Structures are given as structure tokens and as C-alpha cells.
């Protein structure tokens, strides 16, 4: 049995860990006012598997104690570290299942986790190709943006996998979720750009680039089958022999035998009378106008029906006009009300934007002992192991503050980092922490640094500030710019 036993408590997610991940390289025991220091041989070999709450131990026979003339006197004692690992339940990944995808889209998902402040990494993959890697965020809502290029590059009718993996930097894979889908064919799209009584212009597009033919019909009679230059704009001509309403149908078919069509109604133009027209010509034209009027009225009634407006051939033009006006008035009132609300909201946003800009988020400490800082008002330079770095703010803040609460080894700790830029006569950074055990008062430690000297900055690149070690717990931050 070891002469000294040091107990520690930590939280870990599922994974394989090294002794360096679990144990301290130096541990301390206190007896009769003397501090005994144990030196432990830790390595990066992943020997410890965590899948439930458990206890690991590591023993050292190298234990020092201070003597008056020998600060590190080897005692011959032994020291044991006992680390109680509290297992963090695996995060739950919630994502709706989907069977088919034919083009780019956005997939929403969420991660429910009991310890969101203990960071993990989310990796999104399409068929084992990494799409995005990100850190977890408070709230746990995320989206995967799949582009047309990514989906259209898959074989039609192929089976594919969208994978979400959760892992930690020290323990590896924690959990994952896989959704399988079929890459389906895209329908062709027929767009009619212009049409009249004797011709029409149209173009057909297909995301899969696999058109096989285009056909067009007049009154259900096939007029032409096109198999070349399928993606170029086409102009087709036809002749209407009477003043009835005719049907023009354009049908596109792709290599998967998927059919899409566009149907439009057309009618022969009523041409004006010539100056020398006879009474017989006038009589014929009146009959032609009557038929055209009936066709036009039928077209109006059919269009109104699509807009849920009840009308029939028995309605006079005045009655049809009143029905249309009533619909427009109702629509205009709704639109005006919406516009008023939008105007009010825009005015409020404009007023806020003229006063200040705000950004917020979470970040994790940057471990880089090569970076340095100058102490406030003294010019003394020191190196710092731990930093906060936030980029892509879009503005240079006047005030930046970050805070973190965590409990480790029985101590409650609050870390605070505060920066003031162009607010007072001098710019500065305060980095501090407050710590206490249960039933005891806080003790604190902190430093003040010069801003925008050495590796400390608040500028167009973002924010980089020295901080104390918070053992990879998340910092919440706010950045404010006064306008």
C-alpha cells in the first residue's frame, strides 16, 4: 500500500484514454504542514477504456519533500493517484429519417447532451467523406448543408449514407448515427418563355443532364419529337384554324423514363377589319368576336377558380370585375398590414444598429505556451499557456467579456476574462479566476495585461486574450461595439 493516496474526481465520455488524459504528472499530498510531491510516469498510450463510471489508479515511487537546503529531497515514499471517473452518458443524436434525395438540401438535426459544457467534436460525413467538423454548441441544434454538386455526383439509384460522429480529442469516438438514402432521379423542368397564336418559345432543363427526348402536341396530336440540342431554347410554330381554345402540351422525357410536361391554352388572334370591309365582313367579324369573347370569358372564369373565386358564364363582366376587385382589396389589406409591420420592425432594427453591435457565442481555450503578453503599465513580458481566441466577428468590439463555471476535484471555479478597447484612457485585459470548496470562502487570482501588445489583441482579426486553465470547459462570451 502506498504511503500517500491522492484522490481525484473527473468526468469523461466514452472512449479510450491515455494515462496523460487521466492522471496528473505531479500530485501533491500534505502531512503535518509538509507538502509531498509525487512524480508520475504518464504517457500517450491509450490503455484505459471508459464505458461506465470506474476508478483507475497509478503509483509512483518518486516522492519529494522540501528540506532547508534541498527543495526536492527524494524520500523513498510512494504515492498513489486514485482517479474516480464519472461516466457521462452518450449524447443522443436526433435526425429525421429520409428515404430519397435527388439534389442539394439542408438537413436539420439536434444533439441532446447532459454535459454540453464539456466539449466534443461533431463530424458530418457523406459516404465516409468528411463534409464538416465542428465543436458542440449550447442548444445543440445543427444543420448539414448538402450542395447540388455533392448529391448530383452520386450515381442515380445508388444507396448512400449520411453519418454524424461525436468524438473527443482525448478519447476518440463516443457515438454516431447513420441515415441511409437513395439518390433518386430529378424530373426535367419545362419553362415556356413566350407564346402566342402561332408560335411558342420554351427551354427544358434537367439537373441530372440525362434528357432523352422532347415532344410537343397540339390538341393531343403529336406534332414533333426532338432528340438533338435538347438543352437549347426551342421555337415551335403552329397554325390555328379556328377561334376555339386549343391546348399546347410540351413533354420532356429523361433516360430514366421520367416524364414532365407543360400545358398551356392558346387561341387564334381576332384580326382587325380592313377599311373597305362589307356588311357581310362585319357580320362575320361580330360572330368571330362573340366566339372569342366567350373563350376569353371562359379563360377568366377558369383562372378565378384556381384562386378560389366562384364565377360562371352567367356572371356579367361587371359582376366578374366586382369579384376580382373584392379579392384584390382583401389581398391589398393583408399586404399593407404586413408591410406596416415590416416597416416598424425595420425601424426598430435600424435604431438598435445605430447604437451598438453585439455578438455572442461559446469558445474553448487555446493551449499555446509560445504566445506572450505584457503586464499592464509595466512592460514586463510573460508567456501564457492558455488563451481565448475568437475570430470573424465582423466588427472590432469595445468591450469583450468571457466567463466559465466549472467544478473540478471538489472545487467550484469561475473564470473571467475582460477586455476594454478605446473606452477609457488606456486599453487593458483582466484575466482572473475565483475558486472555493464547499463550506469555504472564495480565493482568487488574476493578472492585468496591456492590450494590442505581443500576442494580445482586439482588432480586425478578432480577439485573442490570455486566460487561466479551465480544463477545456466552454467559455461563454459577449462582444459589444458602441456606434
Coordinates of C-alpha atoms in Angstrom, one line a residue, residues 48-459:
X48 CA -7.7 3.0 -20.3
X49 CA -11.2 2.2 -21.7
X50 CA -14.1 4.2 -20.3
X51 CA -17.7 2.8 -20.9
X52 CA -19.1 3.4 -17.4
X53 CA -18.2 5.0 -14.1
X54 CA -15.0 3.5 -12.8
X55 CA -11.8 4.1 -10.8
X56 CA -8.2 4.0 -12.1
X57 CA -5.0 4.2 -10.1
X58 CA -1.4 4.9 -10.8
X59 CA 1.5 4.6 -8.3
X60 CA 4.8 6.4 -8.2
X61 CA 7.9 5.6 -6.0
X62 CA 9.4 9.0 -6.8
X63 CA 8.2 11.3 -4.0
X64 CA 9.9 14.5 -3.0
X65 CA 9.7 16.7 0.1
X66 CA 11.4 20.1 0.7
X67 CA 14.4 20.4 3.0
X68 CA 16.0 23.7 4.0
X69 CA 19.0 23.2 1.7
X70 CA 17.3 20.7 -0.7
X71 CA 14.0 21.9 -2.2
X72 CA 13.3 18.5 -3.8
X73 CA 14.6 15.8 -1.5
X74 CA 13.7 12.2 -2.6
X75 CA 12.1 10.5 0.4
X76 CA 11.7 6.9 -0.6
X77 CA 8.0 7.1 0.0
X78 CA 5.4 6.0 -2.6
X79 CA 2.3 7.9 -3.7
X80 CA -0.9 6.6 -5.4
X81 CA -3.3 8.6 -7.5
X82 CA -6.8 7.2 -7.4
X83 CA -9.0 8.8 -10.1
X84 CA -12.7 8.3 -9.9
X85 CA -14.1 8.7 -13.4
X86 CA -17.7 9.7 -13.6
X87 CA -19.1 8.4 -16.9
X88 CA -21.0 11.0 -19.0
X89 CA -23.9 9.3 -20.8
X90 CA -23.6 9.3 -24.6
X91 CA -25.2 12.3 -26.4
X92 CA -28.4 11.5 -28.2
X93 CA -28.5 12.4 -31.9
X94 CA -31.9 13.2 -33.3
X95 CA -32.3 13.4 -37.0
X96 CA -35.4 12.7 -39.1
X97 CA -35.1 9.8 -41.5
X98 CA -35.5 10.4 -45.2
X99 CA -35.5 7.8 -48.0
X100 CA -34.7 9.8 -51.1
X101 CA -32.5 12.7 -52.1
X102 CA -32.2 14.0 -55.7
X103 CA -30.5 17.3 -55.2
X104 CA -28.9 19.6 -52.6
X105 CA -30.8 20.4 -49.4
X106 CA -30.4 21.3 -45.8
X107 CA -30.8 18.5 -43.1
X108 CA -31.6 19.7 -39.6
X109 CA -30.6 17.6 -36.5
X110 CA -30.1 18.1 -32.8
X111 CA -27.8 16.6 -30.1
X112 CA -29.2 16.2 -26.6
X113 CA -26.4 16.0 -24.0
X114 CA -26.3 16.1 -20.2
X115 CA -22.9 17.9 -20.1
X116 CA -22.9 20.3 -23.1
X117 CA -20.1 22.4 -21.4
X118 CA -17.7 19.5 -21.7
X119 CA -16.8 19.8 -25.3
X120 CA -16.9 17.3 -28.0
X121 CA -16.4 17.3 -31.8
X122 CA -19.1 16.6 -34.3
X123 CA -18.1 15.2 -37.7
X124 CA -20.5 15.1 -40.6
X125 CA -19.8 12.6 -43.4
X126 CA -21.4 11.7 -46.7
X127 CA -20.3 8.1 -47.6
X128 CA -17.3 8.4 -45.3
X129 CA -16.2 11.7 -46.9
X130 CA -16.0 14.4 -44.3
X131 CA -18.3 17.3 -45.0
X132 CA -17.8 19.4 -41.9
X133 CA -16.2 19.2 -38.5
X134 CA -17.4 21.4 -35.7
X135 CA -17.4 21.8 -31.9
X136 CA -20.6 21.4 -29.9
X137 CA -22.6 24.5 -29.1
X138 CA -25.1 25.3 -26.3
X139 CA -28.6 24.5 -27.5
X140 CA -27.5 21.5 -29.6
X141 CA -29.2 22.4 -32.9
X142 CA -27.3 22.0 -36.1
X143 CA -27.8 21.7 -39.9
X144 CA -26.0 19.9 -42.7
X145 CA -25.9 21.8 -45.9
X146 CA -25.7 19.3 -48.9
X147 CA -24.9 21.0 -52.2
X148 CA -26.2 20.1 -55.6
X149 CA -22.6 19.2 -56.5
X150 CA -22.4 16.7 -53.7
X151 CA -25.7 14.9 -54.4
X152 CA -25.6 15.1 -58.2
X153 CA -22.2 13.5 -58.1
X154 CA -23.8 10.3 -56.7
X155 CA -25.0 7.6 -59.1
X156 CA -28.7 7.6 -59.7
X157 CA -30.5 4.8 -57.6
X158 CA -27.4 4.3 -55.5
X159 CA -27.6 3.7 -51.7
X160 CA -25.8 6.3 -49.7
X161 CA -25.1 7.1 -46.0
X162 CA -25.2 10.4 -44.1
X163 CA -23.1 9.9 -40.9
X164 CA -22.8 12.0 -37.8
X165 CA -20.0 11.1 -35.4
X166 CA -19.4 12.5 -31.9
X167 CA -15.8 12.2 -30.6
X168 CA -13.4 13.8 -28.1
X169 CA -9.9 14.9 -28.7
X170 CA -8.5 12.7 -26.0
X171 CA -10.9 9.7 -26.0
X172 CA -11.8 9.2 -29.7
X173 CA -15.2 8.1 -31.0
X174 CA -18.1 8.5 -28.5
X175 CA -21.2 7.6 -30.6
X176 CA -22.6 8.0 -34.1
X177 CA -25.8 8.0 -36.1
X178 CA -26.2 6.9 -39.7
X179 CA -29.1 7.6 -42.1
X180 CA -29.3 5.8 -45.4
X181 CA -31.0 7.2 -48.5
X182 CA -31.4 6.5 -52.2
X183 CA -30.0 9.1 -54.7
X184 CA -33.1 9.5 -56.9
X185 CA -33.6 10.9 -60.4
X186 CA -34.6 14.6 -60.9
X187 CA -37.5 15.4 -63.1
X188 CA -37.0 17.5 -66.2
X189 CA -38.3 21.1 -66.0
X190 CA -40.2 22.7 -68.9
X191 CA -40.2 26.5 -68.9
X192 CA -42.3 28.4 -71.5
X193 CA -40.8 31.8 -72.1
X194 CA -43.2 33.2 -74.7
X195 CA -46.3 32.0 -76.6
X196 CA -49.0 33.5 -78.9
X197 CA -51.4 32.3 -81.5
X198 CA -48.8 31.0 -84.0
X199 CA -45.6 30.1 -82.0
X200 CA -44.1 29.4 -78.7
X201 CA -40.6 29.5 -77.1
X202 CA -39.5 27.2 -74.4
X203 CA -36.5 25.6 -72.8
X204 CA -36.1 22.3 -70.9
X205 CA -33.6 21.8 -68.1
X206 CA -32.5 18.7 -66.1
X207 CA -30.2 18.6 -63.1
X208 CA -29.1 15.1 -64.0
X209 CA -28.3 16.1 -67.6
X210 CA -29.9 12.9 -68.9
X211 CA -32.8 14.1 -71.2
X212 CA -33.6 11.7 -73.9
X213 CA -36.4 13.4 -76.0
X214 CA -38.8 16.3 -76.2
X215 CA -42.3 16.0 -77.8
X216 CA -44.9 18.7 -78.4
X217 CA -48.6 18.2 -79.0
X218 CA -51.4 20.4 -80.3
X219 CA -54.8 19.3 -79.1
X220 CA -53.3 15.9 -78.2
X221 CA -51.9 15.4 -81.7
X222 CA -48.1 14.7 -81.7
X223 CA -46.5 17.4 -83.9
X224 CA -42.8 16.8 -83.4
X225 CA -40.2 14.7 -81.5
X226 CA -36.9 16.4 -80.7
X227 CA -33.8 14.3 -79.9
X228 CA -30.9 16.8 -80.5
X229 CA -29.8 20.0 -78.8
X230 CA -32.2 19.2 -76.0
X231 CA -31.0 21.8 -73.6
X232 CA -31.2 24.8 -76.1
X233 CA -34.2 27.1 -76.3
X234 CA -36.7 25.9 -78.9
X235 CA -39.1 27.8 -81.0
X236 CA -42.1 25.9 -82.4
X237 CA -44.7 27.1 -84.9
X238 CA -48.3 26.0 -85.4
X239 CA -51.4 27.1 -87.2
X240 CA -54.8 27.6 -85.5
X241 CA -57.7 27.1 -88.0
X242 CA -60.5 28.4 -85.8
X243 CA -61.1 30.7 -82.8
X244 CA -61.6 27.9 -80.2
X245 CA -59.3 27.4 -77.2
X246 CA -56.6 25.0 -78.1
X247 CA -54.2 23.0 -75.9
X248 CA -50.4 23.1 -76.4
X249 CA -48.6 20.4 -74.5
X250 CA -44.8 20.1 -74.3
X251 CA -43.5 16.8 -72.9
X252 CA -39.9 16.1 -71.7
X253 CA -38.6 12.5 -71.0
X254 CA -35.3 11.6 -69.5
X255 CA -33.1 8.4 -69.6
X256 CA -34.9 7.0 -66.5
X257 CA -38.2 7.4 -68.4
X258 CA -39.4 10.1 -66.1
X259 CA -41.9 12.4 -67.8
X260 CA -42.6 16.0 -67.1
X261 CA -45.0 18.2 -69.2
X262 CA -46.2 21.8 -69.5
X263 CA -49.7 22.5 -70.8
X264 CA -50.9 25.9 -71.9
X265 CA -54.1 27.2 -73.6
X266 CA -53.9 29.2 -76.8
X267 CA -56.4 30.8 -79.2
X268 CA -56.3 32.4 -82.6
X269 CA -56.0 36.2 -82.7
X270 CA -59.0 38.2 -83.8
X271 CA -57.6 40.4 -86.6
X272 CA -58.9 44.0 -87.2
X273 CA -61.3 44.8 -90.1
X274 CA -59.9 46.4 -93.2
X275 CA -61.3 50.0 -94.1
X276 CA -63.2 48.6 -97.1
X277 CA -65.0 45.8 -95.2
X278 CA -68.5 45.0 -96.4
X279 CA -71.6 44.4 -94.2
X280 CA -71.1 40.7 -94.7
X281 CA -67.5 41.1 -93.4
X282 CA -68.7 43.0 -90.4
X283 CA -71.3 40.3 -89.6
X284 CA -68.7 37.6 -89.8
X285 CA -66.3 39.6 -87.6
X286 CA -69.1 40.1 -84.9
X287 CA -69.7 36.3 -84.8
X288 CA -65.9 35.8 -84.5
X289 CA -65.7 38.4 -81.7
X290 CA -68.6 36.7 -79.9
X291 CA -66.8 33.4 -80.0
X292 CA -63.6 35.0 -78.9
X293 CA -65.4 36.8 -76.1
X294 CA -66.9 33.5 -74.9
X295 CA -63.5 31.9 -75.0
X296 CA -61.9 34.8 -73.2
X297 CA -64.6 34.8 -70.5
X298 CA -64.2 31.0 -70.1
X299 CA -60.4 31.5 -69.6
X300 CA -61.0 34.2 -66.9
X301 CA -63.5 32.0 -65.1
X302 CA -61.1 29.1 -65.1
X303 CA -58.3 31.3 -63.7
X304 CA -60.6 32.7 -61.0
X305 CA -61.5 29.1 -60.0
X306 CA -57.8 28.4 -59.4
X307 CA -57.8 31.3 -57.0
X308 CA -60.8 30.0 -55.1
X309 CA -63.1 32.7 -56.5
X310 CA -66.6 31.4 -57.5
X311 CA -67.7 32.6 -61.0
X312 CA -69.6 31.3 -64.1
X313 CA -70.6 32.2 -67.6
X314 CA -73.8 33.6 -66.2
X315 CA -71.9 36.4 -64.5
X316 CA -71.7 39.7 -66.3
X317 CA -68.4 41.5 -66.9
X318 CA -69.4 44.0 -64.2
X319 CA -70.0 41.1 -61.7
X320 CA -66.7 39.5 -62.6
X321 CA -65.0 42.8 -62.1
X322 CA -66.5 43.2 -58.6
X323 CA -65.4 39.7 -57.7
X324 CA -61.8 40.4 -58.8
X325 CA -61.9 43.8 -57.0
X326 CA -63.1 42.2 -53.8
X327 CA -60.2 39.7 -54.0
X328 CA -57.6 42.4 -54.6
X329 CA -59.0 44.6 -51.8
X330 CA -58.7 41.7 -49.3
X331 CA -55.2 40.9 -50.6
X332 CA -54.1 44.5 -50.6
X333 CA -55.3 45.0 -46.9
X334 CA -53.3 41.9 -45.8
X335 CA -50.2 43.1 -47.8
X336 CA -50.5 46.6 -46.4
X337 CA -50.8 45.3 -42.8
X338 CA -47.7 43.1 -43.4
X339 CA -45.8 46.0 -44.9
X340 CA -46.6 48.2 -41.9
X341 CA -45.3 45.5 -39.5
X342 CA -42.2 45.1 -41.6
X343 CA -41.6 48.8 -41.7
X344 CA -42.0 49.1 -37.9
X345 CA -39.6 46.2 -37.4
X346 CA -37.0 47.6 -39.7
X347 CA -37.2 51.0 -37.9
X348 CA -36.6 49.3 -34.6
X349 CA -33.6 47.3 -36.0
X350 CA -32.2 50.5 -37.6
X351 CA -32.4 52.3 -34.3
X352 CA -30.6 49.5 -32.5
X353 CA -28.0 49.2 -35.1
X354 CA -27.2 52.9 -34.8
X355 CA -26.5 52.5 -31.1
X356 CA -24.4 49.3 -30.8
X357 CA -23.4 46.0 -32.3
X358 CA -23.4 42.7 -30.3
X359 CA -22.1 39.2 -30.9
X360 CA -22.0 36.2 -28.6
X361 CA -21.1 32.6 -28.6
X362 CA -19.0 29.9 -26.9
X363 CA -15.4 29.0 -27.4
X364 CA -12.7 26.8 -25.8
X365 CA -9.3 27.6 -24.6
X366 CA -6.4 27.7 -27.0
X367 CA -3.3 25.9 -25.5
X368 CA -0.2 27.6 -26.9
X369 CA 2.7 28.2 -24.4
X370 CA 4.7 30.0 -27.1
X371 CA 2.4 33.1 -27.0
X372 CA 3.4 36.0 -24.8
X373 CA 1.8 39.1 -23.1
X374 CA 3.0 42.3 -21.4
X375 CA 1.8 43.0 -17.9
X376 CA -0.2 46.2 -17.5
X377 CA 1.6 49.5 -17.2
X378 CA 5.0 47.8 -16.6
X379 CA 6.2 46.3 -19.9
X380 CA 7.2 43.1 -18.2
X381 CA 6.8 40.2 -20.7
X382 CA 5.5 36.8 -19.7
X383 CA 4.5 33.7 -21.6
X384 CA 1.0 32.3 -21.2
X385 CA -0.1 28.7 -21.7
X386 CA -3.8 29.3 -22.2
X387 CA -5.7 31.7 -24.4
X388 CA -9.1 32.7 -25.7
X389 CA -9.4 33.2 -29.4
X390 CA -12.5 34.4 -31.3
X391 CA -12.4 35.4 -35.0
X392 CA -14.8 36.5 -37.8
X393 CA -16.7 38.9 -35.5
X394 CA -17.4 41.4 -38.4
X395 CA -16.5 44.3 -36.2
X396 CA -13.9 45.5 -33.6
X397 CA -15.6 45.4 -30.2
X398 CA -15.1 48.0 -27.4
X399 CA -16.0 45.5 -24.7
X400 CA -15.3 41.8 -24.6
X401 CA -16.1 39.5 -21.7
X402 CA -15.9 35.7 -21.4
X403 CA -16.9 33.6 -18.4
X404 CA -16.8 29.9 -17.4
X405 CA -18.2 28.0 -14.4
X406 CA -16.9 24.5 -13.7
X407 CA -16.3 22.1 -10.8
X408 CA -13.1 20.0 -10.8
X409 CA -11.6 18.0 -7.9
X410 CA -14.2 19.3 -5.5
X411 CA -13.5 23.0 -6.3
X412 CA -16.1 25.3 -7.8
X413 CA -14.3 27.8 -10.2
X414 CA -15.5 30.8 -12.1
X415 CA -13.1 32.1 -14.7
X416 CA -13.5 35.7 -16.1
X417 CA -11.7 37.4 -19.0
X418 CA -12.5 41.1 -19.6
X419 CA -11.1 43.4 -22.3
X420 CA -11.6 47.2 -22.8
X421 CA -10.6 48.8 -26.1
X422 CA -11.0 52.5 -26.9
X423 CA -13.4 53.1 -24.0
X424 CA -11.1 54.6 -21.3
X425 CA -7.8 56.4 -21.4
X426 CA -5.9 53.1 -21.5
X427 CA -6.7 49.7 -23.1
X428 CA -6.3 46.6 -20.9
X429 CA -7.2 43.0 -20.3
X430 CA -8.1 41.4 -17.0
X431 CA -7.8 37.6 -16.6
X432 CA -8.9 36.1 -13.3
X433 CA -10.5 33.2 -11.5
X434 CA -12.4 32.7 -8.3
X435 CA -12.3 29.3 -6.6
X436 CA -13.7 27.7 -3.4
X437 CA -14.6 24.4 -1.8
X438 CA -18.0 23.7 -0.3
X439 CA -18.4 25.5 3.0
X440 CA -15.5 27.8 2.4
X441 CA -14.9 31.3 1.0
X442 CA -13.6 32.1 -2.4
X443 CA -9.9 32.8 -3.0
X444 CA -8.9 34.5 -6.2
X445 CA -6.0 35.2 -8.6
X446 CA -5.7 37.4 -11.6
X447 CA -3.5 39.5 -13.9
X448 CA -3.9 42.7 -15.9
X449 CA -2.2 42.9 -19.3
X450 CA -1.7 45.6 -21.9
X451 CA -4.0 45.2 -24.9
X452 CA -2.7 45.1 -28.5
X453 CA 0.8 44.2 -27.5
X454 CA 2.8 41.0 -28.1
X455 CA 0.2 38.3 -28.9
X456 CA -2.7 40.0 -27.1
X457 CA -5.1 41.8 -29.4
X458 CA -8.6 43.1 -30.1
X459 CA -8.6 44.3 -33.7

